[in-house]
Structure formats: structure tokens, C-alpha cells
Amino acid sequence: MLLQSLYGLKQVSRVWNDTIDKHLKSMGFEPADADRCVYTRGEGEDECIVCLYVDDMLIASRQKAVIASVKAGIAEKFRIKDMGRARFILGIEIDYDMERRTLGISQKAYTESIIKKFGQENAKPCLTPLEPGGQLTKADEPQTEEDKAKMKSKPYRSLVGGLMYLACGTRPDISVAVAKLSRFLENPGEKHWDAGIKVVRYLLKTKDVGIVYDGLLRTQLEAYSDADWAGNRDDRRSVSGMLLMLCGAPVVWRSTFQKTVALSSTEAEYMALSDCVKECIWMRRLLKDIGADQVGATVIYEDNQGAMALAKNVGYQARTKHIDIRYH
């Protein structure tokens, strides 16, 4: 008979989350509506925010005494390891400059481990993550069994996975390259491998690059949206790109292939704009949950006149009725 959760069982993560959720609520915390792993308590100078990632926690407050009391409350029930001021979490390095009131995040150590893993320490650095104007297509996939066997010796999935963690963490500049490389995980070719290694060689030159948030700037959200119409030569799907900025630096970024084929550049841009709006709505909810309510509308920068006109026009148009329900 099993009387408690056993380490290694598939139910353990759920049981742990229920347990820590119940304890944090007993301490007066409430989970954010936009993200159930973010908890808040209090207002103003007494506000405290707890960010939960499985059993790793970040505790933020303007008052050190508030942080100390939260740690003590958690320690009453759980055995904790106090790491002090956050300097490193989930492979991300955190750097504070209290004088300038900036907070920087980077992944230099992780980047160096990728460079070393794929033997590029002494390689010639690249200036860009992708070849300008270059295309990666299914035509570059190996066709013969001999070519496929040759590619099996190359850890392509490991390469793309490592780059993806960087792209999602602190390196939006490689997001487009990683999105393109991810399309060929099932049957990568030599050209795809070389393109992945080129990204690593780009990291060799830019391993110190990170993101810096300026605490002197207003926490006013702004966004950018763009699309590459019919950029995928294999199926002519377009690529959507979005960037959400806060305190002078990106907080959300994404480069993804659209689900359907856009019939015009206006349609491609409009679909990208729709996805950007959805992300802005979610981010505004999260900011409200943590006490950073947005004043007025969020400005989204877009460069397609047709898409902007369509966004402002709520009337019926025969040429755009096929995108009306999902995106309008």
C-alpha cells in the first residue's frame, strides 16, 4: 500500500504542484490568472511575487524583510536551499547594476558549452546566424540510404535542441535561424547541418550578448509585428515574427511558420498581426496580475498598409472573408 507520493512516479509532478500551491495560498499568495506558476501577495512596497518552476523559486519584492518572511514561511513546511540573490537560474545568468538600475540576463556559460560540444572553439566566427538570402529546403534532404546513414553520425537534433534553448532564453537574434533548422529534424541533410554549425560559429563571436532591462524606463508594453510572405519554398507558407518590448528590451519574441498559405502579403501580415495582438492581450493580463497595469492601448508597430487598413475596418470584404473568423 502506497501512503504518499513516490519519487519517479508520473503523478509526482502534479502532487508536488498541488502541495506547493496549497502552501503558498495558505501564506496569502494568489496565482496569477495569466500564469498559474506566478504568485502575488500584497500591494505597493509590501508586494511580493513568487515565480515557480517545478521546485525552483524566484522571490521578488522591494523589501528584504518581506522576502525573508516568505522564505521563513516556506521553510516551515519544506527543506529549502537558500541561494541568496538570484545570479543563475535555469541556465540563465542574471546581472544587476543597482547604480544604473539595470538588470541583464545572458547565457554565456551555456553558449560556451554548445561551442565546445560541437568543436567550434577555434573556428572562424560568422557575422550572421544565417547566410543572407540563403534557403533551406526539403530538396537538401538526403535521398539515398548511403547519404542517410552518413547523416546519422551527426547529432543534428542535439544541435537544434541546444540552439533552441538559447533562442527561447536570451537570444532572439537566432530565433529565425532556429525556426528554419527545426523543420528538418526528421531527415536533415549536409546543408542543414552546415547551417546549424554556422549558427554556432555566430555564437562564437556573440557569446557575451544578452538582454538588458532599464529600470528607469516606464513599464509600458510595445510590440512589433512582421511577416515574410510565402518565404517557405517547400509549401509557400509565410513566416510570422513578433517582438514585445518592456523597459527597453524584449520580453517575448517568436518566429513561426503560419498554419495556412496566405494569398497575399496583406493576408500574411494580417495573420502575423493577429497573433501579435493575442500575445499582447496575454502579456497585459500578466502585467496587471503583478501590479504593472498598462495605461492606454498597447502600440503595435506594423509596416503593411493593407494589414493596417484591414485591422481598422470592421466591415465585410469579399476578398478577405476567408480570414474573417480566425484572425479578424
Short mmCIF file of C-alpha atoms in Angstrom, two decimals:
data_model
loop_
_atom_site.label_atom_id
_atom_site.label_comp_id
_atom_site.label_asym_id
_atom_site.label_seq_id
_atom_site.Cartn_x
_atom_site.Cartn_y
_atom_site.Cartn_z
CA MET A 1 0.00 0.00 0.00
CA LEU A 2 1.40 3.41 -1.07
CA LEU A 3 0.57 6.09 1.50
CA GLN A 4 2.37 9.02 -0.12
CA SER A 5 3.79 10.17 -3.43
CA LEU A 6 6.82 8.15 -4.53
CA TYR A 7 9.71 9.79 -6.37
CA GLY A 8 9.73 8.81 -10.04
CA LEU A 9 6.02 8.15 -10.48
CA LYS A 10 4.28 10.10 -13.24
CA GLN A 11 1.84 11.61 -10.73
CA VAL A 12 4.63 13.15 -8.64
CA SER A 13 4.90 16.46 -10.51
CA ARG A 14 1.15 17.03 -10.19
CA VAL A 15 1.14 16.11 -6.50
CA TRP A 16 4.09 18.44 -5.85
CA ASN A 17 2.40 21.32 -7.66
CA ASP A 18 -0.81 20.82 -5.68
CA THR A 19 1.20 20.73 -2.44
CA ILE A 20 3.23 23.89 -3.02
CA ASP A 21 0.16 25.66 -4.44
CA LYS A 22 -1.82 24.90 -1.30
CA HIS A 23 1.01 26.08 0.96
CA LEU A 24 1.58 29.34 -0.92
CA LYS A 25 -2.15 30.07 -0.78
CA SER A 26 -2.09 29.44 2.98
CA MET A 27 0.59 32.15 3.17
CA GLY A 28 -1.72 34.63 1.45
CA PHE A 29 -0.46 34.26 -2.12
CA GLU A 30 -2.75 34.02 -5.12
CA PRO A 31 -1.79 32.57 -8.52
CA ALA A 32 -1.90 34.96 -11.46
CA ASP A 33 -4.75 34.40 -13.91
CA ALA A 34 -2.37 34.69 -16.87
CA ASP A 35 0.24 32.27 -15.48
CA ARG A 36 -0.59 29.83 -12.68
CA CYS A 37 3.10 29.50 -11.77
CA VAL A 38 3.34 33.17 -10.79
CA TYR A 39 2.01 34.05 -7.31
CA THR A 40 1.45 37.50 -5.84
CA ARG A 41 0.71 38.90 -2.38
CA GLY A 42 0.30 42.44 -1.06
CA GLU A 43 0.49 45.80 -2.79
CA GLY A 44 2.91 48.70 -3.15
CA GLU A 45 6.06 48.42 -1.03
CA ASP A 46 4.79 45.19 0.56
CA GLU A 47 4.07 43.41 -2.71
CA CYS A 48 5.82 40.08 -3.18
CA ILE A 49 5.99 37.96 -6.34
CA VAL A 50 6.94 34.27 -6.38
CA CYS A 51 7.83 32.61 -9.69
CA LEU A 52 7.70 28.82 -9.56
CA TYR A 53 9.48 26.43 -11.94
CA VAL A 54 8.89 22.89 -10.57
CA ASP A 55 10.87 23.16 -7.30
CA ASP A 56 12.97 26.22 -8.21
CA MET A 57 11.70 29.59 -6.98
CA LEU A 58 12.39 33.25 -7.58
CA ILE A 59 11.10 35.60 -4.88
CA ALA A 60 10.88 39.32 -5.69
CA SER A 61 9.94 42.28 -3.51
CA ARG A 62 11.01 45.86 -2.82
CA GLN A 63 11.55 44.96 0.84
CA LYS A 64 14.21 42.49 2.01
CA ALA A 65 12.16 41.84 5.14
CA VAL A 66 9.24 40.66 3.00
CA ILE A 67 11.48 38.23 1.11
CA ALA A 68 12.90 36.92 4.40
CA SER A 69 9.43 36.31 5.82
CA VAL A 70 8.35 34.42 2.69
CA LYS A 71 11.45 32.23 2.85
CA ALA A 72 10.75 31.51 6.50
CA GLY A 73 7.14 30.61 5.72
CA ILE A 74 8.18 28.16 3.00
CA ALA A 75 10.91 26.68 5.23
CA GLU A 76 8.30 25.83 7.87
CA LYS A 77 6.98 23.07 5.63
CA PHE A 78 9.76 22.29 3.15
CA ARG A 79 13.51 21.81 3.34
CA ILE A 80 14.90 24.65 1.25
CA LYS A 81 18.29 25.71 -0.07
CA ASP A 82 18.64 29.49 0.06
CA MET A 83 20.83 30.58 -2.87
CA GLY A 84 20.74 34.27 -1.89
CA ARG A 85 20.32 36.94 -4.53
CA ALA A 86 19.47 35.35 -7.89
CA ARG A 87 22.58 35.13 -10.04
CA PHE A 88 21.93 31.97 -12.06
CA ILE A 89 18.72 30.04 -12.74
CA LEU A 90 17.75 27.52 -15.43
CA GLY A 91 20.97 28.16 -17.33
CA ILE A 92 20.37 31.93 -17.38
CA GLU A 93 22.84 34.32 -15.76
CA ILE A 94 21.41 37.40 -14.03
CA ASP A 95 23.43 40.59 -13.62
CA TYR A 96 22.36 43.63 -11.58
CA ASP A 97 23.65 47.19 -11.77
CA MET A 98 21.97 48.96 -8.85
CA GLU A 99 23.65 52.28 -9.69
CA ARG A 100 22.29 52.36 -13.25
CA ARG A 101 19.13 50.46 -12.23
CA THR A 102 19.50 47.82 -14.92
CA LEU A 103 19.00 44.06 -14.93
CA GLY A 104 20.73 41.92 -17.52
CA ILE A 105 20.20 38.29 -18.48
CA SER A 106 22.52 36.18 -20.62
CA GLN A 107 23.64 32.59 -21.23
CA LYS A 108 27.37 32.94 -21.80
CA ALA A 109 28.32 29.74 -19.95
CA TYR A 110 25.66 27.73 -21.77
CA THR A 111 26.72 29.24 -25.11
CA GLU A 112 30.33 28.27 -24.48
CA SER A 113 29.24 24.70 -23.68
CA ILE A 114 27.48 24.47 -27.07
CA ILE A 115 30.51 25.86 -28.88
CA LYS A 116 32.73 23.30 -27.16
CA LYS A 117 30.28 20.41 -27.64
CA PHE A 118 30.31 20.87 -31.41
CA GLY A 119 34.04 21.55 -31.65
CA GLN A 120 33.90 25.15 -32.85
CA GLU A 121 36.23 26.78 -30.28
CA ASN A 122 38.86 27.57 -32.91
CA ALA A 123 36.54 28.06 -35.87
CA LYS A 124 36.24 31.29 -37.82
CA PRO A 125 33.36 33.36 -36.34
CA CYS A 126 30.39 34.29 -38.54
CA LEU A 127 28.80 37.74 -38.68
CA THR A 128 25.23 36.47 -39.16
CA PRO A 129 23.35 33.37 -37.93
CA LEU A 130 22.11 32.58 -41.46
CA GLU A 131 23.54 33.11 -44.92
CA PRO A 132 21.89 36.30 -46.27
CA GLY A 133 19.30 35.25 -48.85
CA GLY A 134 20.07 31.57 -48.29
CA GLN A 135 17.28 28.98 -48.36
CA LEU A 136 16.91 25.64 -46.57
CA THR A 137 14.53 23.25 -48.34
CA LYS A 138 13.47 19.62 -48.43
CA ALA A 139 15.45 19.30 -51.67
CA ASP A 140 18.56 19.37 -49.46
CA GLU A 141 17.45 16.28 -47.52
CA PRO A 142 19.40 13.04 -48.16
CA GLN A 143 17.69 10.84 -50.76
CA THR A 144 19.82 7.67 -50.76
CA GLU A 145 20.31 5.22 -47.91
CA GLU A 146 24.04 5.93 -48.04
CA ASP A 147 23.51 9.65 -47.51
CA LYS A 148 21.00 8.99 -44.71
CA ALA A 149 23.47 6.68 -42.95
CA LYS A 150 26.15 9.36 -43.23
CA MET A 151 23.90 11.93 -41.55
CA LYS A 152 23.06 9.58 -38.68
CA SER A 153 26.54 10.17 -37.29
CA LYS A 154 25.80 13.88 -36.92
CA PRO A 155 23.84 14.90 -33.77
CA TYR A 156 21.53 17.28 -35.63
CA ARG A 157 18.66 17.07 -33.15
CA SER A 158 21.01 17.76 -30.25
CA LEU A 159 22.40 20.76 -32.13
CA VAL A 160 18.98 22.25 -32.86
CA GLY A 161 17.72 21.50 -29.34
CA GLY A 162 20.70 23.28 -27.78
CA LEU A 163 20.23 26.29 -30.03
CA MET A 164 16.50 26.32 -29.32
CA TYR A 165 17.10 26.64 -25.56
CA LEU A 166 19.27 29.68 -26.27
CA ALA A 167 16.74 31.18 -28.68
CA CYS A 168 13.94 30.80 -26.14
CA GLY A 169 16.02 32.10 -23.23
CA THR A 170 18.02 35.21 -24.08
CA ARG A 171 18.89 35.15 -27.79
CA PRO A 172 16.05 36.40 -30.01
CA ASP A 173 18.65 37.13 -32.69
CA ILE A 174 18.90 33.42 -33.57
CA SER A 175 15.15 32.68 -33.42
CA VAL A 176 14.63 32.84 -37.19
CA ALA A 177 17.57 30.53 -37.86
CA VAL A 178 16.44 28.01 -35.24
CA ALA A 179 12.86 28.02 -36.57
CA LYS A 180 14.15 27.16 -40.05
CA LEU A 181 16.51 24.46 -38.81
CA SER A 182 13.71 22.85 -36.77
CA ARG A 183 11.82 21.89 -39.93
CA PHE A 184 14.34 19.19 -40.83
CA LEU A 185 14.67 17.19 -37.61
CA GLU A 186 13.32 14.00 -39.23
CA ASN A 187 15.68 13.88 -42.20
CA PRO A 188 18.42 16.54 -42.07
CA GLY A 189 20.91 16.89 -44.86
CA GLU A 190 24.51 18.09 -45.05
CA LYS A 191 23.40 21.61 -45.94
CA HIS A 192 21.11 21.74 -42.90
CA TRP A 193 23.94 20.56 -40.64
CA ASP A 194 26.30 23.19 -42.07
CA ALA A 195 23.66 25.87 -41.48
CA GLY A 196 23.36 24.76 -37.84
CA ILE A 197 27.12 24.89 -37.38
CA LYS A 198 27.11 28.38 -38.89
CA VAL A 199 24.79 29.48 -36.07
CA VAL A 200 27.27 28.05 -33.55
CA ARG A 201 30.08 29.99 -35.24
CA TYR A 202 27.92 33.11 -35.00
CA LEU A 203 27.60 32.45 -31.25
CA LEU A 204 31.38 32.26 -31.07
CA LYS A 205 31.51 35.97 -31.91
CA THR A 206 28.46 36.97 -29.85
CA LYS A 207 28.62 34.76 -26.74
CA ASP A 208 28.60 37.83 -24.46
CA VAL A 209 25.36 39.16 -25.98
CA GLY A 210 22.35 39.26 -23.66
CA ILE A 211 19.29 41.33 -22.78
CA VAL A 212 19.39 44.40 -20.52
CA TYR A 213 16.25 45.90 -18.94
CA ASP A 214 16.38 49.56 -17.90
CA GLY A 215 14.59 50.24 -14.61
CA LEU A 216 14.49 53.97 -15.35
CA LEU A 217 12.15 53.42 -18.31
CA ARG A 218 8.38 53.07 -17.94
CA THR A 219 6.93 49.58 -17.88
CA GLN A 220 4.83 50.40 -20.94
CA LEU A 221 4.43 47.48 -23.32
CA GLU A 222 5.04 47.97 -27.03
CA ALA A 223 5.15 45.42 -29.83
CA TYR A 224 6.44 44.83 -33.36
CA SER A 225 4.88 42.54 -35.97
CA ASP A 226 6.11 41.42 -39.39
CA ALA A 227 5.76 38.59 -41.90
CA ASP A 228 7.79 37.02 -44.69
CA TRP A 229 5.19 36.28 -47.35
CA ALA A 230 5.47 32.80 -48.94
CA GLY A 231 9.02 32.52 -47.62
CA ASN A 232 8.96 28.72 -47.37
CA ARG A 233 9.81 27.35 -50.81
CA ASP A 234 8.54 23.86 -49.96
CA ASP A 235 4.92 24.72 -49.22
CA ARG A 236 4.84 28.53 -49.64
CA ARG A 237 3.74 29.17 -46.07
CA SER A 238 4.69 32.55 -44.67
CA VAL A 239 6.70 33.26 -41.54
CA SER A 240 5.22 35.33 -38.70
CA GLY A 241 7.52 37.36 -36.49
CA MET A 242 6.70 39.24 -33.30
CA LEU A 243 8.60 41.14 -30.63
CA LEU A 244 7.18 42.54 -27.37
CA MET A 245 9.29 45.14 -25.57
CA LEU A 246 9.28 46.28 -21.94
CA CYS A 247 11.77 48.57 -20.17
CA GLY A 248 13.69 48.97 -23.41
CA ALA A 249 14.30 45.27 -24.09
CA PRO A 250 12.44 42.22 -25.46
CA VAL A 251 10.28 40.10 -23.15
CA VAL A 252 8.52 37.98 -25.79
CA TRP A 253 9.74 37.08 -29.27
CA ARG A 254 8.68 34.49 -31.80
CA SER A 255 9.37 33.37 -35.36
CA THR A 256 6.92 30.72 -36.59
CA PHE A 257 5.50 29.35 -39.82
CA GLN A 258 1.87 30.23 -40.38
CA LYS A 259 -0.68 27.40 -40.33
CA THR A 260 -2.14 28.18 -43.75
CA VAL A 261 -0.89 29.59 -47.04
CA ALA A 262 -1.53 33.34 -47.29
CA LEU A 263 -2.86 34.51 -50.65
CA SER A 264 -1.27 37.96 -50.41
CA SER A 265 1.32 39.89 -48.44
CA THR A 266 -1.54 41.76 -46.73
CA GLU A 267 -3.04 38.49 -45.55
CA ALA A 268 0.33 37.22 -44.28
CA GLU A 269 0.98 40.46 -42.41
CA TYR A 270 -2.55 40.49 -41.01
CA MET A 271 -2.26 36.94 -39.68
CA ALA A 272 1.07 37.82 -38.05
CA LEU A 273 -0.53 40.94 -36.57
CA SER A 274 -3.42 38.88 -35.17
CA ASP A 275 -1.03 36.53 -33.36
CA CYS A 276 0.90 39.53 -32.01
CA VAL A 277 -2.32 41.06 -30.65
CA LYS A 278 -3.18 37.80 -28.85
CA GLU A 279 0.27 37.79 -27.23
CA CYS A 280 -0.14 41.43 -26.18
CA ILE A 281 -3.50 40.65 -24.55
CA TRP A 282 -1.91 37.84 -22.55
CA MET A 283 1.07 39.99 -21.54
CA ARG A 284 -1.20 42.83 -20.42
CA ARG A 285 -3.09 40.36 -18.22
CA LEU A 286 0.15 39.13 -16.67
CA LEU A 287 1.41 42.67 -16.06
CA LYS A 288 -1.89 43.53 -14.39
CA ASP A 289 -1.61 40.45 -12.18
CA ILE A 290 1.81 41.57 -10.89
CA GLY A 291 0.79 45.19 -10.33
CA ALA A 292 2.11 46.76 -13.54
CA ASP A 293 -1.23 47.74 -15.12
CA GLN A 294 -0.91 49.21 -18.60
CA VAL A 295 -2.16 52.75 -19.22
CA GLY A 296 -3.99 53.07 -22.52
CA ALA A 297 -3.68 50.84 -25.57
CA THR A 298 -0.54 48.90 -26.47
CA VAL A 299 1.12 50.28 -29.59
CA ILE A 300 1.98 47.64 -32.21
CA TYR A 301 4.35 48.68 -35.00
CA GLU A 302 3.44 47.25 -38.43
CA ASP A 303 4.74 48.18 -41.90
CA ASN A 304 1.99 46.90 -44.22
CA GLN A 305 -0.63 49.50 -45.18
CA GLY A 306 -3.13 46.86 -46.30
CA ALA A 307 -2.96 44.99 -43.00
CA MET A 308 -3.37 48.22 -41.04
CA ALA A 309 -6.39 49.24 -43.12
CA LEU A 310 -7.95 45.81 -42.65
CA ALA A 311 -7.41 45.99 -38.87
CA LYS A 312 -9.25 49.32 -38.71
CA ASN A 313 -12.11 48.27 -41.00
CA VAL A 314 -14.79 46.15 -39.32
CA GLY A 315 -16.89 45.93 -42.49
CA TYR A 316 -17.35 42.97 -44.82
CA GLN A 317 -14.94 42.44 -47.73
CA ALA A 318 -15.29 39.55 -50.16
CA ARG A 319 -11.54 39.27 -50.72
CA THR A 320 -10.81 38.78 -47.02
CA LYS A 321 -13.83 36.81 -45.80
CA HIS A 322 -11.78 33.58 -45.66
CA ILE A 323 -9.65 35.01 -42.83
CA ASP A 324 -12.53 36.72 -41.03
CA ILE A 325 -13.26 34.21 -38.25
CA ARG A 326 -9.79 33.17 -37.08
CA TYR A 327 -7.91 36.44 -37.43
CA HIS A 328 -10.44 39.30 -37.52
#
